[in-house]
Coordinates of C-alpha atoms and ligand atoms in Angstrom, one line a residue:
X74 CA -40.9 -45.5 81.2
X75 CA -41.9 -43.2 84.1
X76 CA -39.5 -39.8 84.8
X77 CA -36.8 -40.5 87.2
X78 CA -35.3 -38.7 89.7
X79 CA -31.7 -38.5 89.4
X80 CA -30.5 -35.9 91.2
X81 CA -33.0 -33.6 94.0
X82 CA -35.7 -31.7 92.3
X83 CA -33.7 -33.3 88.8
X84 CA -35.7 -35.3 86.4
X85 CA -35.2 -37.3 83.8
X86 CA -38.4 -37.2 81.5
X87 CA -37.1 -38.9 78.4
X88 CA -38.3 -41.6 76.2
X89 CA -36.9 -45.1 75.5
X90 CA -36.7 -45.8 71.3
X91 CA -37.1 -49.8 71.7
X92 CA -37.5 -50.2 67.9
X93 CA -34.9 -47.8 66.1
X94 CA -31.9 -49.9 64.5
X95 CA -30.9 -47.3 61.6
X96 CA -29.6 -44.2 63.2
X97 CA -28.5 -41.5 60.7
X98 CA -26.7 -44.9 58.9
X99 CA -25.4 -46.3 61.7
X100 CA -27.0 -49.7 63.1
X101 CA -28.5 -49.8 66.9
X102 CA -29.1 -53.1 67.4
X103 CA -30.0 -51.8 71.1
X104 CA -32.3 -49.2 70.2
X105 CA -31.4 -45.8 71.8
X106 CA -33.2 -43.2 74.2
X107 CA -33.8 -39.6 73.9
X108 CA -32.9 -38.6 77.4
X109 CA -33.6 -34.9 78.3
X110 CA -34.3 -33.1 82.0
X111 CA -36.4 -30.9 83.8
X112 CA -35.1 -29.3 86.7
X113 CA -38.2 -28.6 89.1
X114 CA -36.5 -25.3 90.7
X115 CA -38.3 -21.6 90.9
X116 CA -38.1 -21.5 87.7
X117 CA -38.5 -24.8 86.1
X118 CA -36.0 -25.3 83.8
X119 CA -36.1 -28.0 80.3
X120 CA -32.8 -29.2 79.2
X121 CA -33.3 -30.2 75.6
X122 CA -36.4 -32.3 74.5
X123 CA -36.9 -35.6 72.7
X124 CA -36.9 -37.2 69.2
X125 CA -40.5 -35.9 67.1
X126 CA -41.9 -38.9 66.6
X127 CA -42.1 -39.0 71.1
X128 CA -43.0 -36.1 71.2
X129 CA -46.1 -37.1 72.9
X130 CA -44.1 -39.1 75.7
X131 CA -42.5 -36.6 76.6
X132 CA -45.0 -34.3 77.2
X133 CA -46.6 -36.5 79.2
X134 CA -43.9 -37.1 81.2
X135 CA -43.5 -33.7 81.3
X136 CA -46.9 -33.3 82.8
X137 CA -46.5 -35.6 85.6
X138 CA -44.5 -33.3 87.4
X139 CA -45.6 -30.1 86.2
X140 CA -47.9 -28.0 84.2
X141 CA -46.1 -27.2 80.9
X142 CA -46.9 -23.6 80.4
X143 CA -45.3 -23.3 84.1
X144 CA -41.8 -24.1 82.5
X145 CA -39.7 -21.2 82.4
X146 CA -36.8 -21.9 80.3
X147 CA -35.4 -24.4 78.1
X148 CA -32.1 -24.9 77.2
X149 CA -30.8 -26.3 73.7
X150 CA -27.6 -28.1 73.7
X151 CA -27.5 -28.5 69.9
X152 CA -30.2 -28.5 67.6
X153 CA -29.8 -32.0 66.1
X154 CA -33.1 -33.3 64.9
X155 CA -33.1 -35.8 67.6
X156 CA -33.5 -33.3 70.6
X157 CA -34.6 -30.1 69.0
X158 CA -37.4 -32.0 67.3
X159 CA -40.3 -31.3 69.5
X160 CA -39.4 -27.6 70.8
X161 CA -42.2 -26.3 68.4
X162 CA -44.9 -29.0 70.5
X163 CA -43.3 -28.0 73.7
X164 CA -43.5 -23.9 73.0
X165 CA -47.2 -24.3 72.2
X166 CA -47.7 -25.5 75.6
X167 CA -44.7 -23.4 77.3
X168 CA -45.1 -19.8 75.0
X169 CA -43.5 -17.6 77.3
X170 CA -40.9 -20.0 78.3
X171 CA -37.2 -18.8 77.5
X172 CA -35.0 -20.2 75.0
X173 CA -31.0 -20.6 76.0
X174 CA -29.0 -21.5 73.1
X175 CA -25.7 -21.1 71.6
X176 CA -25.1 -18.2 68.8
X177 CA -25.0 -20.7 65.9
X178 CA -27.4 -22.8 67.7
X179 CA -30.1 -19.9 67.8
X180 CA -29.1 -19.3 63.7
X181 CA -29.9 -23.3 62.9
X182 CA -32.8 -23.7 65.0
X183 CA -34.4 -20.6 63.3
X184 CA -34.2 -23.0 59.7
X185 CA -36.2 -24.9 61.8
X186 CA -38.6 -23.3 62.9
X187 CA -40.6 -20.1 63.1
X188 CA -39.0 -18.7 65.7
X189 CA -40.2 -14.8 65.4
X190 CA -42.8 -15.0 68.8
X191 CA -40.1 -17.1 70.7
X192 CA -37.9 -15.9 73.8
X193 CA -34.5 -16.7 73.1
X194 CA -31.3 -15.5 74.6
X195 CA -27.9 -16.8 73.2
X196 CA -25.4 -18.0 75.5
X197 CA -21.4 -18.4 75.6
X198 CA -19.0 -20.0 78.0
X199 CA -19.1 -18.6 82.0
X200 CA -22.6 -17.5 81.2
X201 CA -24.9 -18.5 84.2
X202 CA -28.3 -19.2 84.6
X203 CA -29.9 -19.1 88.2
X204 CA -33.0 -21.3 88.6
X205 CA -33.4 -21.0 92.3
X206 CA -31.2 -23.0 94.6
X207 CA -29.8 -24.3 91.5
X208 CA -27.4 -22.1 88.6
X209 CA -27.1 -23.5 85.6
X210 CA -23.1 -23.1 84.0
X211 CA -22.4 -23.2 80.0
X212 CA -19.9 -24.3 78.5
X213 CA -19.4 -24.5 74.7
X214 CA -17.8 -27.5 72.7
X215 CA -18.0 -26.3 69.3
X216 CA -17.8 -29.5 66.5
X217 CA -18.7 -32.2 69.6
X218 CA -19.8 -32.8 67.9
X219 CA -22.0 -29.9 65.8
X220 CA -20.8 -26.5 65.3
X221 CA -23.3 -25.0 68.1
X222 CA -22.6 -27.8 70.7
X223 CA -22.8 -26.7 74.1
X224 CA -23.0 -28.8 77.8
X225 CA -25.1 -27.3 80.4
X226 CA -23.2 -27.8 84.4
X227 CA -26.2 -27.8 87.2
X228 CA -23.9 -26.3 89.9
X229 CA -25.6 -27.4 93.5
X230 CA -26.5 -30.4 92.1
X231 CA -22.6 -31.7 90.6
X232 CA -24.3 -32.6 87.1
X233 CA -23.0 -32.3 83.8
X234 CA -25.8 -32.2 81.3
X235 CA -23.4 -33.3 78.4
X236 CA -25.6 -34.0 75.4
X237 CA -24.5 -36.5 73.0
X238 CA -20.6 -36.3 73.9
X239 CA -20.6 -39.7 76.7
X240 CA -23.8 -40.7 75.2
X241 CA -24.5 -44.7 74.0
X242 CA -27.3 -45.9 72.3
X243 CA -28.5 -48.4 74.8
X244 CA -32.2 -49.1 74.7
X245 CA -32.6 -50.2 78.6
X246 CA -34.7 -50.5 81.2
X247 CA -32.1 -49.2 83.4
X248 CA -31.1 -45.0 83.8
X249 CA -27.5 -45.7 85.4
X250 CA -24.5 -47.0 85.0
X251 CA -24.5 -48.9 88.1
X252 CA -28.0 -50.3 87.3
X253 CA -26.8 -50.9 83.6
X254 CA -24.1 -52.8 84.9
X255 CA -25.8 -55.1 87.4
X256 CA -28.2 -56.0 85.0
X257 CA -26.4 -56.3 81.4
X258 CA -23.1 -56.1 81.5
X259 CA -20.1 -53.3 82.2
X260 CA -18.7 -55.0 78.8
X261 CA -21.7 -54.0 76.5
X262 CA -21.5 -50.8 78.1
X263 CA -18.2 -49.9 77.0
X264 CA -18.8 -51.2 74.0
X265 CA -21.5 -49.1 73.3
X266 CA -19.5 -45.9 74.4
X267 CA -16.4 -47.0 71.8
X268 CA -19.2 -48.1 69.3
X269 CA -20.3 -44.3 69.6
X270 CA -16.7 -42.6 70.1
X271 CA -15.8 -44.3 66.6
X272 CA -18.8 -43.6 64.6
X273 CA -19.7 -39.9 65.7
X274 CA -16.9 -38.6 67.6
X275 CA -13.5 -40.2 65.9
X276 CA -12.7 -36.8 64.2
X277 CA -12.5 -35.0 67.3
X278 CA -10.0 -36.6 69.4
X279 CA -8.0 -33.3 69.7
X280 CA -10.6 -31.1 70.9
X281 CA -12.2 -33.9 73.0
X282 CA -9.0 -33.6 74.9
X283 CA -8.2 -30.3 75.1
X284 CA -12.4 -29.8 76.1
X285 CA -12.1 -31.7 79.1
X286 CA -8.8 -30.2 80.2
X287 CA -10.8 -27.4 80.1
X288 CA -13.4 -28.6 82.3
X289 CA -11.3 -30.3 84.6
X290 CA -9.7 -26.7 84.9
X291 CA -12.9 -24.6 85.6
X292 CA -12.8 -26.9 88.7
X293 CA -16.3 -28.1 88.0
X294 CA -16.9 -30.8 90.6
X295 CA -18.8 -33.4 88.8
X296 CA -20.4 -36.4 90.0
X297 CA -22.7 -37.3 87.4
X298 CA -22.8 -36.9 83.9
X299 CA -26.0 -37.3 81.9
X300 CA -25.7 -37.7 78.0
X301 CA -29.0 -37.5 76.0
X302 CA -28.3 -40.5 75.1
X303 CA -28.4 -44.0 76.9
X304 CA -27.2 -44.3 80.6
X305 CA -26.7 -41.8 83.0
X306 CA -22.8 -41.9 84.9
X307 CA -23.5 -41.6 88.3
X308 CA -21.4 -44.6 90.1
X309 CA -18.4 -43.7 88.3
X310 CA -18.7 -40.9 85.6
X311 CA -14.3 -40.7 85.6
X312 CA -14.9 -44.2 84.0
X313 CA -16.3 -42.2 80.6
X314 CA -13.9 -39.4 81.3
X315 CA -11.0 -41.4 81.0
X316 CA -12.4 -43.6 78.4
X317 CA -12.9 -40.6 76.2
X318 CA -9.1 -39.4 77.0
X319 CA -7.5 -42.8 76.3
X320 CA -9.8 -42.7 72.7
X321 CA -8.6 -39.0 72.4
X322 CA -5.0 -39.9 72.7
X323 CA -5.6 -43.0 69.9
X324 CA -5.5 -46.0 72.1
X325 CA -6.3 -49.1 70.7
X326 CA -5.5 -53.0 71.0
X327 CA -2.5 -54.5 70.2
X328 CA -4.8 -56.0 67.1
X329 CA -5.2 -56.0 63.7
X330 CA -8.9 -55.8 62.2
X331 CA -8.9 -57.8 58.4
X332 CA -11.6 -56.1 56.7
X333 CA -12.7 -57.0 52.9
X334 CA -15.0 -57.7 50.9
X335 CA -15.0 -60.9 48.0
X336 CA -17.2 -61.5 45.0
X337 CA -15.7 -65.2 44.3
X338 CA -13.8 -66.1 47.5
X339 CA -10.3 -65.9 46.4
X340 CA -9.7 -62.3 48.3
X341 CA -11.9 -64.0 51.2
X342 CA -9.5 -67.4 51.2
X343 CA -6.3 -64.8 51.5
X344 CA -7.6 -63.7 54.9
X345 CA -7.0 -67.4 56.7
X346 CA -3.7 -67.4 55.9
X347 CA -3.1 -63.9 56.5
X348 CA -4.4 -64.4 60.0
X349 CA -2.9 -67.3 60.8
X350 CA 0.2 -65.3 60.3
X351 CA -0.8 -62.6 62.8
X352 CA -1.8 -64.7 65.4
X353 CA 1.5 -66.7 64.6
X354 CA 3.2 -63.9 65.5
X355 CA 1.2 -63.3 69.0
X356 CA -1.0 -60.3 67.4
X357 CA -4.8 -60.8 68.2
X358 CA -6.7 -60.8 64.7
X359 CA -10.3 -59.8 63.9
X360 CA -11.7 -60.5 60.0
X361 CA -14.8 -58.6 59.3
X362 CA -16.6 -59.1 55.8
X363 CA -18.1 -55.6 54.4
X364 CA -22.0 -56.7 53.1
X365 CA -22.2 -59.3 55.7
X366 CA -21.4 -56.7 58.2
X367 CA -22.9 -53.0 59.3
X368 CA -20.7 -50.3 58.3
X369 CA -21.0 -48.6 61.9
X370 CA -19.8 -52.0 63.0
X371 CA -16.9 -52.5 60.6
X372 CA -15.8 -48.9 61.9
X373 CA -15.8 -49.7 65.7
X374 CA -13.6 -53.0 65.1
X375 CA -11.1 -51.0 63.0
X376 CA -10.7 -48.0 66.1
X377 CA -10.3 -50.8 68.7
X378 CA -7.4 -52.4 66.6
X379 CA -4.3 -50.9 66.3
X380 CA -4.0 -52.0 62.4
X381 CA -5.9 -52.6 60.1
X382 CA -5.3 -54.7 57.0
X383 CA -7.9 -53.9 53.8
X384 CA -8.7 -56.3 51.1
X385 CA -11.0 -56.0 47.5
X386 CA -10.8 -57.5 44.1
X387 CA -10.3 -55.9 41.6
X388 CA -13.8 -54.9 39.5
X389 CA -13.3 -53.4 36.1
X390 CA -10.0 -51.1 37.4
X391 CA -11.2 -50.6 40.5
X392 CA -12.0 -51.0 43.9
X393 CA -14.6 -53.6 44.7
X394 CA -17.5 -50.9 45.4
X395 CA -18.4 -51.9 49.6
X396 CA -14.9 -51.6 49.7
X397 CA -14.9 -48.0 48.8
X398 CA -17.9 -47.3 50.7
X399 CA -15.7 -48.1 53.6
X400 CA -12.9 -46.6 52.8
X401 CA -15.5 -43.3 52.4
X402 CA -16.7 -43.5 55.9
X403 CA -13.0 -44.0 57.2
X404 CA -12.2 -41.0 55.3
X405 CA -14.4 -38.7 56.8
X406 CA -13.6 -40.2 60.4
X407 CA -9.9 -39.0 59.9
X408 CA -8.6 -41.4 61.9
X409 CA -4.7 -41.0 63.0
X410 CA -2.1 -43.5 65.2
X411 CA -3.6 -46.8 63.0
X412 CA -1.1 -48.9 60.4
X413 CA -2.2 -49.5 57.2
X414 CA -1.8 -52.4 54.4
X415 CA -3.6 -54.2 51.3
X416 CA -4.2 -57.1 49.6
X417 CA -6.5 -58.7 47.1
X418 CA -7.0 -60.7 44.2
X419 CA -7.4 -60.0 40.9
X420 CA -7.6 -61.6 37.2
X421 CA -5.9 -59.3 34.7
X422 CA -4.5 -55.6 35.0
X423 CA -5.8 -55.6 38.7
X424 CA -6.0 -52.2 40.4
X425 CA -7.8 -52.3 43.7
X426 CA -4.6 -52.5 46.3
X427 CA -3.2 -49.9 44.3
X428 CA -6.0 -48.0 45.0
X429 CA -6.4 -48.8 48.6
X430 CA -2.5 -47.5 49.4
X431 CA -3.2 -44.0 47.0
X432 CA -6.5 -43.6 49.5
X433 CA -3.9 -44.4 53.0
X434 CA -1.6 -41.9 51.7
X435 CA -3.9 -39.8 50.8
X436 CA -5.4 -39.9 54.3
X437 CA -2.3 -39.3 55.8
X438 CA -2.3 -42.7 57.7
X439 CA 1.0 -44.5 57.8
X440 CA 1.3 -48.0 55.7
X441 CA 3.5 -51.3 55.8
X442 CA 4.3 -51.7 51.9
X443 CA 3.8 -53.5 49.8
X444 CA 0.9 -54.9 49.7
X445 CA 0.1 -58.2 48.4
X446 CA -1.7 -59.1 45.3
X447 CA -2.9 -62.7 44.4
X448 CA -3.6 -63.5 40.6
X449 CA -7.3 -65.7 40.4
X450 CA -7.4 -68.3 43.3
X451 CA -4.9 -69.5 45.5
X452 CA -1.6 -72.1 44.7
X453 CA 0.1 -73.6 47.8
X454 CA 2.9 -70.8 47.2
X455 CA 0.4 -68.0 47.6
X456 CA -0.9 -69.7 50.6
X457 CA 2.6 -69.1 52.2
X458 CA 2.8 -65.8 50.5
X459 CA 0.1 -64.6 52.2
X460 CA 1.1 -66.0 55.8
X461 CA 5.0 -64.2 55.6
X462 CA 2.5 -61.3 54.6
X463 CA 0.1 -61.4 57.8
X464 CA 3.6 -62.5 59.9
X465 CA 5.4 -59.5 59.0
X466 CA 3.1 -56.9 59.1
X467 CA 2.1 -58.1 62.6
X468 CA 5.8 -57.6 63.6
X469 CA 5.6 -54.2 62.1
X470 CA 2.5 -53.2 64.0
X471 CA 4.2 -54.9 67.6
X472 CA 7.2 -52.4 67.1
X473 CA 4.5 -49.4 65.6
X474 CA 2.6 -50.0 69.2
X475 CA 4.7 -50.6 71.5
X476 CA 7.1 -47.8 70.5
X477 CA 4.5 -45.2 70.5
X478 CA 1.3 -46.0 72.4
X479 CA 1.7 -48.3 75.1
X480 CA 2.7 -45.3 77.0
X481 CA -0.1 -43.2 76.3
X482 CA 0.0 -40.4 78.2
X483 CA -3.8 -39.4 78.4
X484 CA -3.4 -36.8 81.8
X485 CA -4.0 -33.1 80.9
X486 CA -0.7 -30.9 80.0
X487 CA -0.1 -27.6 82.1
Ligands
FMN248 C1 -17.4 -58.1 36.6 C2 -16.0 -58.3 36.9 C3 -15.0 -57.3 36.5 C4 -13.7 -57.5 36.7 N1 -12.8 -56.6 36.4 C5 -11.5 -56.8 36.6 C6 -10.5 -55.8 36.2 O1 -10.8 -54.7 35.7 N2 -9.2 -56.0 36.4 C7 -8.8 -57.2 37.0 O2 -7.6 -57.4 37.2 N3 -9.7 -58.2 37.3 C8 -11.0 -58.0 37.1 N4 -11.9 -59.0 37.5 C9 -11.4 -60.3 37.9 C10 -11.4 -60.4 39.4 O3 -10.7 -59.4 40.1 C11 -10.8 -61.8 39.8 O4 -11.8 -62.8 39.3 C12 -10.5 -62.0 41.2 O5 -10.0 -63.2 41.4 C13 -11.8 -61.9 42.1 O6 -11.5 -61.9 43.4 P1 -12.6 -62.5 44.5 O7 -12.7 -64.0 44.3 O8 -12.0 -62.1 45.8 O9 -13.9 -61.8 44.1 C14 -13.2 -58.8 37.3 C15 -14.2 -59.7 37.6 C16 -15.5 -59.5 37.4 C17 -16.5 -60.6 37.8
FE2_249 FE1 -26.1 -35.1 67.9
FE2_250 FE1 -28.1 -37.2 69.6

């Protein structure tokens, strides 16, 4: 992939990752890019760089447009592995370039690297950066999503640089949204945006919110938005804006996500008659198996549904084990605003619903009780057990959504 021009003088000199499909845990069946810019002002300017192992790519492109050791300063949004990784290549060829980085940035990337010889010079909020007829504007997001985030505003130009916040991983031929769109689909893209929101950013939703009040109050006028990630927002970067608001706020479907996992089909046989009692009841119903599904997968179906109900078997006391591992990553997503239940089958002292509700509560996320436990396989009378079970938790989660989401208010307070 050649650089790009996306905005005058503004390239894009990234690199396309065709191949990559495990990312930190979380599947890509699109691959991803490692997008990062070089503004060709007085002083050319580098804004991040790319994954290691393209190092070499980037260089390159790089060196299409200019002479490396002519860049004069690069700036570090956060020093995640994926676009801090070739800093050390890029200050052998640009030594007397400087460094622009947050506080806790410049303390991680120093466990990086060898950083004694370097120019750096840390940078808060309102600091500026003038690079000729353009000024670069910082503005720290602490946690979005590490603790040394930072987005870098090209004033002049109407480009937010916004690292991974707005990012996708979208392997494409295609730079923009517009392109992306015309080509694929505007479906896939947004999927790819909530795929991301869900899996890296769920934890966040607060200071998501309260960060772009903030940047809508600076006044920053912003036409495009470039992630380092995936495709650039240049027909309609309010489109990611407000997606990331609604998310913020905890929107989600009117649906319920059935997610379990089975070691002799009898939990797996409770989940048609559990559905068929949600849809029944005019709820839309998705049932996801854990081991035949990705767990970044299993996460974006249960933040797009407003509910979600778990099941597992029992296995000796416990949990079935791919159930826990879900229930681990859901954990540490702390998700709010979604309705919990349980069911499963077990064989003797059973355990895992039990265990299921004590992890909800414990997570602070409301429940419909009780949960429903089936002993073995499935009679005729479990059968309709199970459907008044789906039927009336889908009532709950009608009245649960409708009383207090499906008037969302995702505008900024004053
Ligand atoms: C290795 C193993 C350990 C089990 N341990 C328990 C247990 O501790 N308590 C229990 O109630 N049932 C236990 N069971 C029984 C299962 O929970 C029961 O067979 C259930 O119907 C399985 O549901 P499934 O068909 O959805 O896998 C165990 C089954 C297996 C194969
Ligand atoms: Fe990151
Ligand atoms: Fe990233």
């Amino acid at each position: 992939m050649n650089v790009i021009e996306i905005k005058p003088g503004i390239y894009w000199t990234g690199a396309v990752d065709w191949a990559v499909r495990d990312f930190h845990g979380y599947v890509t069946p699109s691959g991803t890019t490692y997008n990062n810019y070089l503004i060709m002002d007085d002083e050319p300017t580098l804004v991040d760089t790319v994954k290691h192992d393209f190092v070499e790519v980037g260089v390159s492109n790089i060196r299409s447009l200019i002479d490396p050791s002519k860049i004069k300063n690069i700036v570090i949004n956060h020093i995640e592995n994926d676009h801090l990784g070739s800093l050390d290549r890029i200050m052998e060829l640009s030594p007397s370039a400087t460094i622009y980085i947050t506080k806790r940035g410049r303390q991680g990337m120093d466990r990086f690297f060898d950083t004694t010889s370097w120019n750096i010079k840390e940078v808060k909020t309102g600091d500026t950066l003038k690079t000729g007829k353009y000024t670069l504007r910082f503005v720290e997001t602490p946690m979005l999503h590490w603790p040394d985030s930072m987005m870098t505003y090209v004033e002049g130009a109407k480009l937010l640089i916004s690292q991974d916040a707005f990012g996708q991983h979208l392997a494409s031929t295609t730079r923009f949204d517009d392109e992306f769109t015309a080509s694929v689909s505007m479906t896939e893209l947004e999927d790819s945006v909530i795929d991301y929101y869900a899996n890296i950013l769920m934890p966040f939703g607060k200071l998501i919110k309260s960060k772009i009040c903030e940047i809508k109050d600076m006044g920053l006028d912003i036409d495009m938005i470039a992630p380092d990630h995936g495709i650039i927002w240049r027909a309609d970067p309010g489109k990611v804006l407000n997606m990331y608001m609604d998310m913020a706020e905890g929107k989600a479907k009117l649906q319920i996500a059935i997610i379990y996992d089975t070691m002799w089909h009898s939990t797996e046989h409770m989940t048609l008659p559990v559905m068929r009692g949600i849809i029944d009841e005019g709820v839309a119903c998705k049932v996801i198996k854990l081991r035949a599904t990705p767990m970044s997968v299993a996460i974006k179906e249960f933040w797009k549904s407003r509910a979600c109900l778990v099941g597992s078997p029992t296995l000796n006391n416990e949990v079935f084990p791919s159930v826990a591992e879900f229930m681990i990553h859901l954990k540490g997503l702390r998700p709010t605003d979604r309705l919990m239940g349980a069911f499963g089958s077990y064989g003797w002292g059973g355990g895992a619903v039990k265990w299921l509700y004590d992890t909800f509560k414990n997570m602070k996320l409301p429940v419909v009780e009780p949960g429903i436990a089936v002993q073995y396989r499935l009679r005729n009378e479990d059968h309709e057990k199970c459907y008044e079970f789906g039927r009336n938790f889908a009532k709950t989660v009608r009245e649960f959504h409708e009383k207090g989401y499906n008037t969302a208010n995702s505008a900024c307070q004053k």
